Coordinates of C-alpha atoms and ligand atoms in Angstrom, one line a residue:
M348 CA 1.5 55.0 0.7
S349 CA 0.3 53.2 3.8
A350 CA 1.2 49.1 4.2
N351 CA -2.4 49.0 4.2
T352 CA -3.2 51.1 1.3
E353 CA -0.6 49.5 -0.5
L354 CA -2.4 46.0 -0.2
Q355 CA -6.2 47.3 -0.4
Q356 CA -4.7 48.7 -3.5
R357 CA -3.4 45.1 -5.0
S358 CA -6.3 43.5 -3.0
L359 CA -9.5 45.9 -5.5
A360 CA -6.7 45.3 -8.8
A361 CA -6.7 41.3 -8.2
V362 CA -9.0 39.7 -6.1
W363 CA -12.7 39.9 -6.8
H364 CA -14.6 40.1 -3.6
P365 CA -17.9 38.2 -2.5
C366 CA -21.1 39.1 -1.7
T367 CA -19.9 42.9 -3.0
Q368 CA -20.4 45.4 -4.9
M369 CA -17.2 46.2 -6.5
K370 CA -17.1 49.7 -6.8
R371 CA -18.9 50.4 -3.9
H372 CA -14.8 50.1 -2.3
E373 CA -13.9 52.9 -4.3
T374 CA -14.9 55.0 -0.6
L375 CA -14.5 52.5 2.1
P376 CA -12.1 49.2 0.6
P377 CA -11.8 45.9 2.1
L378 CA -10.4 45.9 5.8
A379 CA -6.6 45.1 5.3
I380 CA -5.9 42.5 7.8
A381 CA -2.0 41.0 8.9
R382 CA -3.2 39.0 11.6
G383 CA -5.5 37.8 14.6
A384 CA -5.3 36.7 17.8
G385 CA -8.2 35.8 20.6
A386 CA -11.1 37.7 19.6
W387 CA -9.3 40.6 17.7
L388 CA -8.3 41.1 14.3
Y389 CA -5.1 43.7 13.8
D390 CA -4.6 45.2 10.2
L391 CA -1.1 45.9 9.2
E392 CA -0.3 49.2 10.7
G393 CA -1.3 47.7 14.2
K394 CA -4.7 49.2 14.6
R395 CA -7.0 46.2 16.2
Y396 CA -10.7 46.1 15.8
L397 CA -12.9 42.8 18.2
D398 CA -14.3 40.8 16.1
A399 CA -18.1 40.8 16.5
I400 CA -19.4 38.6 13.9
S401 CA -16.8 35.4 14.1
S402 CA -15.7 36.5 10.7
W403 CA -19.3 35.4 9.1
W404 CA -20.0 33.5 12.2
V405 CA -17.4 30.7 12.0
N406 CA -14.2 31.7 14.6
L407 CA -16.2 30.7 17.4
F408 CA -13.2 30.7 19.7
G409 CA -11.6 33.5 17.7
H410 CA -8.1 33.5 16.4
A411 CA -5.0 31.8 16.4
H412 CA -5.9 29.1 19.8
P413 CA -3.3 28.1 20.8
A414 CA -5.3 24.3 21.2
I415 CA -6.3 24.4 17.6
N416 CA -3.1 25.8 16.0
A417 CA -1.3 23.0 18.6
A418 CA -4.0 20.2 17.2
L419 CA -3.5 21.8 13.5
K420 CA 0.5 21.8 13.4
D421 CA 0.4 18.2 14.9
Q422 CA -2.2 17.0 12.2
L423 CA 0.4 18.6 9.4
D424 CA 3.0 16.4 10.0
T425 CA 1.4 13.2 10.3
L426 CA -1.7 13.4 7.3
A427 CA -2.6 17.1 5.1
H428 CA -5.0 15.1 3.1
V429 CA -6.0 12.0 1.8
M430 CA -8.6 11.1 -0.2
L431 CA -12.2 9.9 1.1
S432 CA -13.0 7.3 -1.5
G433 CA -11.7 4.1 -1.1
C434 CA -9.6 5.4 2.1
T435 CA -10.4 6.5 5.9
H436 CA -8.6 8.1 8.3
A437 CA -9.1 8.7 12.1
P438 CA -9.8 12.2 12.3
V439 CA -12.6 11.4 10.1
V440 CA -13.9 8.6 12.3
E441 CA -13.4 9.9 15.4
L442 CA -15.3 13.0 14.3
S443 CA -18.2 11.1 13.1
E444 CA -18.6 9.0 15.8
R445 CA -18.5 11.9 18.2
L446 CA -20.9 14.3 16.4
A447 CA -23.1 10.6 16.4
A448 CA -23.1 9.6 20.1
K449 CA -24.1 13.9 20.7
T450 CA -27.3 12.9 19.1
G451 CA -27.5 9.8 20.7
Q452 CA -26.9 7.7 17.9
A453 CA -30.3 9.0 16.1
L454 CA -28.4 10.7 13.8
G455 CA -25.2 8.1 13.4
H456 CA -24.1 8.7 9.9
C457 CA -22.0 11.4 8.0
F458 CA -21.7 12.7 4.8
Y459 CA -19.0 15.5 4.6
A460 CA -18.3 18.3 1.9
S461 CA -16.7 21.2 2.5
D462 CA -18.9 24.5 2.0
G463 CA -22.7 24.8 3.5
A464 CA -24.1 25.2 0.6
S465 CA -23.2 22.1 -0.8
A466 CA -24.4 20.3 2.7
V467 CA -27.7 21.6 1.8
E468 CA -27.8 20.2 -1.5
I469 CA -26.3 17.1 -0.3
A470 CA -29.1 16.8 2.4
L471 CA -31.9 17.9 -0.9
K472 CA -30.3 14.9 -3.2
M473 CA -30.8 12.2 -0.4
S474 CA -34.1 12.9 0.8
F475 CA -35.4 13.2 -3.1
H476 CA -32.9 9.5 -3.9
F477 CA -34.0 7.5 -0.6
W478 CA -37.7 8.6 -1.8
R479 CA -36.3 6.7 -5.2
N480 CA -35.2 3.9 -3.6
T481 CA -37.9 3.2 -1.8
G482 CA -40.0 3.4 -4.2
R483 CA -41.3 6.7 -4.8
P484 CA -39.6 8.8 -7.5
Q485 CA -42.7 11.2 -6.8
K486 CA -41.4 12.5 -3.8
R487 CA -39.1 15.4 -5.4
E488 CA -40.3 18.7 -4.6
F489 CA -39.1 21.1 -1.3
V490 CA -40.7 23.4 1.5
C491 CA -38.4 26.0 2.7
L492 CA -39.7 28.6 4.7
K493 CA -39.8 32.3 3.6
N494 CA -37.0 34.7 4.3
S495 CA -35.1 31.2 4.5
Y496 CA -31.3 31.4 3.9
H497 CA -29.4 28.1 3.0
G498 CA -26.9 29.0 0.4
E499 CA -26.0 29.9 -2.9
T500 CA -25.3 27.9 -5.7
L501 CA -28.0 27.3 -7.5
G502 CA -29.5 23.9 -6.0
A503 CA -29.4 25.7 -2.7
L504 CA -30.8 29.0 -3.9
N505 CA -34.1 27.0 -4.8
V506 CA -34.4 26.6 -1.1
T507 CA -33.3 30.0 -0.4
D508 CA -35.5 33.2 0.2
V509 CA -33.5 36.4 0.1
D510 CA -34.8 39.0 -2.9
L511 CA -30.9 40.3 -3.2
F512 CA -29.6 36.9 -3.3
R513 CA -31.8 35.5 -5.6
D514 CA -33.9 37.6 -7.8
A515 CA -30.9 37.8 -10.3
Y516 CA -30.9 34.4 -10.9
D517 CA -34.3 33.8 -11.2
P518 CA -34.5 32.0 -14.3
L519 CA -32.5 29.2 -13.8
L520 CA -34.3 28.1 -10.7
H521 CA -36.8 25.2 -9.6
H522 CA -38.3 27.4 -6.7
A523 CA -39.0 25.2 -3.3
H524 CA -42.4 25.7 -1.9
R525 CA -42.2 28.7 0.6
V526 CA -44.4 28.6 3.4
A527 CA -44.7 31.4 6.5
S528 CA -41.9 31.9 8.7
P529 CA -42.1 31.6 12.5
D530 CA -40.3 34.9 13.5
A531 CA -41.3 36.1 16.3
R532 CA -42.3 39.5 15.3
L533 CA -44.9 38.8 13.3
G534 CA -47.2 37.7 16.4
E535 CA -48.6 39.0 19.0
T536 CA -46.3 36.6 20.8
P537 CA -43.2 33.8 20.0
E538 CA -46.2 30.9 20.1
A539 CA -49.2 32.6 18.1
A540 CA -46.6 33.6 15.1
A541 CA -45.0 29.7 15.7
K542 CA -49.1 28.6 15.4
A543 CA -50.0 30.8 12.7
A544 CA -46.7 30.0 10.8
L545 CA -47.5 25.8 11.4
L546 CA -51.3 26.4 10.1
D547 CA -49.5 27.4 6.5
L548 CA -47.0 24.1 6.4
E549 CA -49.9 21.7 7.6
R550 CA -51.8 23.6 4.8
L551 CA -49.2 22.6 2.5
L552 CA -48.4 19.7 3.6
S553 CA -52.2 17.9 3.5
E554 CA -52.6 18.9 0.2
K555 CA -49.3 18.1 -1.7
H556 CA -47.3 15.8 0.2
A557 CA -47.4 12.9 -2.5
Q558 CA -44.9 15.4 -4.3
I559 CA -42.9 16.7 -1.4
A560 CA -39.7 15.0 -0.1
A561 CA -38.0 17.1 2.5
F562 CA -38.8 20.5 4.4
I563 CA -35.8 22.6 4.9
V564 CA -35.6 24.6 8.4
E565 CA -33.1 26.8 10.3
P566 CA -33.5 26.1 13.9
L567 CA -34.2 28.9 16.4
I568 CA -32.8 31.6 14.0
Q569 CA -33.1 32.5 10.5
C570 CA -30.0 33.9 10.3
A571 CA -29.0 35.9 6.8
T572 CA -32.8 37.3 6.5
G573 CA -31.5 39.3 9.7
M574 CA -31.3 37.2 12.9
A575 CA -35.6 36.5 12.8
M576 CA -35.4 34.1 16.2
Y577 CA -38.7 32.1 16.8
D578 CA -40.4 29.4 19.2
A579 CA -39.1 25.9 19.9
C580 CA -42.6 24.9 19.8
Y581 CA -42.8 25.6 16.1
L582 CA -40.3 22.9 15.4
K583 CA -41.5 20.1 17.5
E584 CA -45.1 20.2 15.9
A585 CA -43.6 21.1 12.1
R586 CA -41.4 17.6 13.4
R587 CA -44.5 15.9 13.9
L588 CA -46.4 17.2 10.9
C589 CA -43.5 15.8 9.1
D590 CA -44.2 12.3 10.5
R591 CA -47.8 12.5 10.0
Y592 CA -47.2 13.0 6.5
E593 CA -43.6 11.5 5.4
V594 CA -42.3 14.1 4.2
H595 CA -38.3 14.7 5.7
L596 CA -37.2 17.4 8.0
I597 CA -33.3 18.9 6.8
A598 CA -32.3 20.8 10.1
D599 CA -30.1 23.4 8.6
E600 CA -27.8 24.4 11.5
I601 CA -24.9 25.8 9.4
A602 CA -25.1 29.5 11.4
V603 CA -27.1 28.2 14.2
G604 CA -25.7 24.9 15.6
C605 CA -22.1 24.4 17.7
G606 CA -23.2 26.2 20.4
R607 CA -24.0 29.1 18.8
S608 CA -28.4 28.9 19.8
G609 CA -27.1 27.9 23.4
T610 CA -27.0 24.2 23.4
F611 CA -24.4 22.1 20.9
F612 CA -27.3 21.5 18.6
A613 CA -29.8 24.4 18.5
W614 CA -32.7 21.1 17.4
E615 CA -31.9 20.1 20.7
Q616 CA -34.4 22.6 22.3
A617 CA -37.0 21.0 20.4
L618 CA -36.2 17.5 21.7
Q619 CA -38.9 15.9 23.6
S620 CA -38.0 13.5 26.1
G621 CA -34.8 12.6 23.9
K622 CA -36.6 12.2 20.9
G623 CA -37.9 13.9 17.6
W624 CA -34.9 14.6 16.2
P625 CA -34.6 15.5 12.3
D626 CA -33.9 13.2 9.4
F627 CA -30.8 15.0 8.4
L628 CA -28.5 17.3 10.1
C629 CA -26.6 20.3 8.3
L630 CA -23.5 21.5 10.1
S631 CA -20.5 23.9 8.3
K632 CA -19.1 27.4 9.6
G633 CA -18.4 27.1 12.8
I634 CA -17.5 23.2 12.4
S635 CA -14.6 23.8 12.0
A636 CA -13.8 27.0 14.1
G637 CA -13.0 29.5 11.3
Y638 CA -9.4 27.4 10.5
L639 CA -10.6 25.5 7.7
P640 CA -13.5 24.6 5.2
L641 CA -15.7 21.3 6.1
S642 CA -19.4 21.3 6.2
L643 CA -21.1 17.6 6.8
V644 CA -24.7 16.1 6.9
M645 CA -25.7 13.4 9.5
T646 CA -28.4 11.1 8.6
T647 CA -30.2 8.3 10.2
D648 CA -30.3 4.4 10.0
E649 CA -33.1 4.3 8.0
I650 CA -31.8 6.4 5.4
Y651 CA -28.5 5.1 5.2
A652 CA -30.0 1.7 4.6
A653 CA -32.0 2.3 2.1
F654 CA -29.2 3.4 0.2
Y655 CA -27.1 -0.1 0.9
D656 CA -27.6 -2.0 -1.6
D657 CA -25.4 -4.6 -4.5
D658 CA -26.4 -2.7 -6.9
V659 CA -24.4 0.9 -7.9
T660 CA -26.6 3.1 -8.7
R661 CA -28.7 3.1 -5.3
G662 CA -25.2 4.4 -3.7
F663 CA -25.3 7.8 -3.1
L664 CA -22.1 8.5 -5.9
H665 CA -22.1 12.1 -4.6
S666 CA -18.3 13.8 -3.7
H667 CA -15.8 16.9 -3.3
S668 CA -12.8 16.3 -4.4
Y669 CA -11.9 17.7 -0.2
T670 CA -14.2 15.7 1.5
G671 CA -13.4 14.9 5.2
N672 CA -10.1 16.7 4.9
P673 CA -8.1 15.2 7.6
M674 CA -6.7 19.0 8.6
A675 CA -10.2 20.1 8.5
C676 CA -11.8 17.0 11.0
R677 CA -8.9 17.7 13.1
A678 CA -9.4 21.7 13.8
A679 CA -13.1 20.6 14.5
L680 CA -12.0 17.8 16.7
A681 CA -10.2 20.4 18.7
M682 CA -12.5 23.0 18.8
L683 CA -15.3 19.8 20.6
D684 CA -12.4 19.3 22.6
L685 CA -12.9 22.7 23.9
F686 CA -16.6 22.6 24.5
E687 CA -15.4 19.6 26.8
S688 CA -12.3 21.4 28.9
E689 CA -13.8 24.7 28.6
N690 CA -17.0 24.1 29.5
V691 CA -18.2 26.2 26.7
L692 CA -21.9 26.2 27.1
A693 CA -22.2 27.0 30.8
S694 CA -19.0 30.0 30.0
N695 CA -21.3 31.4 27.6
R696 CA -24.2 31.5 29.4
L697 CA -22.5 34.2 31.9
R698 CA -20.8 36.1 28.7
A699 CA -24.8 36.6 27.7
A700 CA -25.9 37.6 30.6
R701 CA -22.7 39.7 31.2
L702 CA -24.1 41.5 27.6
N703 CA -27.8 42.0 28.0
E704 CA -26.7 43.8 30.8
L705 CA -24.5 46.2 29.2
L706 CA -26.9 46.4 26.5
Q707 CA -29.7 47.1 29.2
S708 CA -30.1 50.7 27.5
A709 CA -31.1 49.4 24.1
V710 CA -33.9 47.0 25.5
A711 CA -35.9 50.6 26.2
D712 CA -34.4 52.6 23.4
S713 CA -37.4 54.0 21.5
R714 CA -35.3 54.0 18.5
I715 CA -35.2 50.2 18.2
R716 CA -37.6 47.9 18.1
H717 CA -37.2 44.0 18.5
F718 CA -34.2 43.7 21.0
R719 CA -33.5 40.4 21.3
N720 CA -31.0 37.3 22.1
R721 CA -30.6 33.4 22.2
G722 CA -27.5 31.6 23.4
M723 CA -25.1 33.8 21.2
V724 CA -26.5 35.9 19.2
W725 CA -27.8 39.8 19.8
A726 CA -30.1 41.4 17.3
F727 CA -32.3 44.7 17.2
D728 CA -33.5 46.8 15.1
A729 CA -33.1 50.2 14.4
I730 CA -36.2 52.4 13.5
V731 CA -35.2 54.4 10.4
D732 CA -38.2 56.1 8.7
D733 CA -36.1 58.1 6.2
E734 CA -35.8 55.7 2.8
T735 CA -32.3 56.8 1.6
K736 CA -31.0 56.6 5.0
A737 CA -32.1 53.5 5.7
A738 CA -30.6 52.0 2.6
S739 CA -27.1 53.6 3.5
F740 CA -27.3 52.8 7.4
S741 CA -25.2 49.4 7.2
R742 CA -22.8 50.7 5.4
R743 CA -22.5 53.9 8.0
F744 CA -22.9 51.6 11.0
H745 CA -20.3 49.3 10.2
E746 CA -18.3 52.4 9.3
A747 CA -18.9 54.4 12.9
A748 CA -18.1 50.9 14.4
L749 CA -14.6 50.0 12.7
K750 CA -13.9 53.8 14.5
H751 CA -14.6 52.2 17.4
G752 CA -12.3 49.5 16.7
L753 CA -15.4 46.8 16.1
L754 CA -15.8 44.8 13.1
L755 CA -19.6 44.7 12.8
R756 CA -21.5 44.5 9.7
P757 CA -25.2 44.6 10.4
I758 CA -28.3 43.3 7.7
G759 CA -30.0 46.1 6.6
T760 CA -31.2 47.8 10.0
T761 CA -30.8 45.0 11.9
V762 CA -27.7 45.7 13.9
Y763 CA -26.2 41.9 14.9
L764 CA -24.0 40.5 17.3
M765 CA -22.1 37.0 16.9
P766 CA -18.9 37.0 18.8
P767 CA -16.8 34.2 19.8
Y768 CA -17.0 32.1 22.5
V769 CA -13.8 33.9 24.1
L770 CA -14.2 37.7 25.1
D771 CA -13.7 38.4 29.0
D772 CA -14.8 41.4 30.7
A773 CA -13.4 44.0 29.2
E774 CA -13.8 43.0 25.6
L775 CA -17.7 42.3 26.8
V776 CA -17.5 45.9 27.7
H777 CA -15.7 47.2 25.0
L778 CA -17.9 45.2 22.8
A779 CA -21.5 47.0 24.1
E780 CA -20.0 50.2 24.1
G781 CA -18.8 50.5 20.6
T782 CA -22.3 49.0 19.6
L783 CA -24.1 51.9 21.4
A784 CA -21.9 54.1 20.8
S785 CA -21.8 53.6 16.8
F786 CA -25.3 53.1 16.8
D787 CA -25.8 56.9 18.7
E788 CA -23.9 58.6 15.8
V789 CA -25.0 56.5 12.4
M790 CA -29.1 57.8 14.0
A791 CA -27.5 61.3 14.8
Ligands
PLP1952 C1 -24.0 30.0 5.8 C2 -25.2 29.4 5.3 C3 -24.8 28.8 4.3 C4 -24.3 28.3 2.9 O1 -22.5 28.0 4.0 P1 -21.3 28.2 2.7 O2 -20.3 27.8 3.2 O3 -21.5 30.0 2.7 O4 -21.8 28.0 1.8 C5 -26.7 27.6 4.2 N1 -27.1 28.0 5.8 C6 -27.3 29.0 6.1 C7 -28.2 28.8 7.5 C8 -26.0 29.5 6.6 O5 -25.8 30.0 7.4

């Protein structure tokens, strides 16, 4: 038995894999990974795959990055963990200060957790609790976009609109209001799609604002539904509507933050003269560069002040055991250092231009609709009329891509790339050629 097969069989006997119908693994077992280096993952027999989706969008600087490794080795010998309730430590302080500075102190307070769904629930709870503390407890409903994804714990599922993840648990949920998505594919132009969606948001807010605590949105790209990209004018106007109707705005930047959209925070593209930040901003996934679980919620002085009191119960009494873990914060600091020392946003613009050039043939391909790119995200929709073929498209593409040395998993019939910020020219060529060749094979 090969080393790969042996590990795969033990995994299937003992590990319940996430987001997976385990029976599917009878035909395609999970990839057995021994190690990672840069953009590459290596299996137990030395075959390598370019990690074109940054391992579920988290490994922003690839695998085993020397600078992040060194920072973590140092942190390991200093302080691996201490509770954040009643204690503090330098990495969590420095991380909070540096992130706040990136918002010009608009979001000056940072609350920590370990995963994205928890960050979303923290923002929802904080919003509700703010209104309760300020004498408006009736504001306890939430609004999300159609096709939104904000995580899969029960609270986060209330604001998630992906049927596949939600329907089985529907009897357990308290649904949020759902308003039209500004998905650019839905309009004549991206601006027209945004305008139509804004009408729906305004209709709901004008009618129900007395009961609504917050509107939660994935800025610029609804990732999990299949990289639905939209115009920043939607966010500017949504900010204005939320101000007018006294509704909090929660920016879920768990996937699009940390440079993925082309700016450090996606929301920067919706600011007007540096103003108009959301009331809450959630980060996770890339914040710790794929090293350790970390998430956080940034918020304003105004919201923070509404909890500051002699009365304990007016405080935000929420916690997780690993809240603000020093190792995870140190990984985040090393990630921020790389942004500065390597001028990442500028070098990503060059990578994006090059990859667009290499993928040029897909733009005009008659088998493809809606080729799109924003920052370091690419996507296109395959035109597959046959239903059975459409249903198996993602699995077949995934298998074809592996043969071309690529880890790529389409969402339905949407092929997308979310590569790490480390690809050199040869790797960009490998990525583009492998993607196009896999597509040809699957469509043949
Ligand atoms: C991944 C994701 C989440 C959930 O994060 P987890 O760490 O998987 O719980 C929430 N919102 C968005 C936009 C995401 O992409």
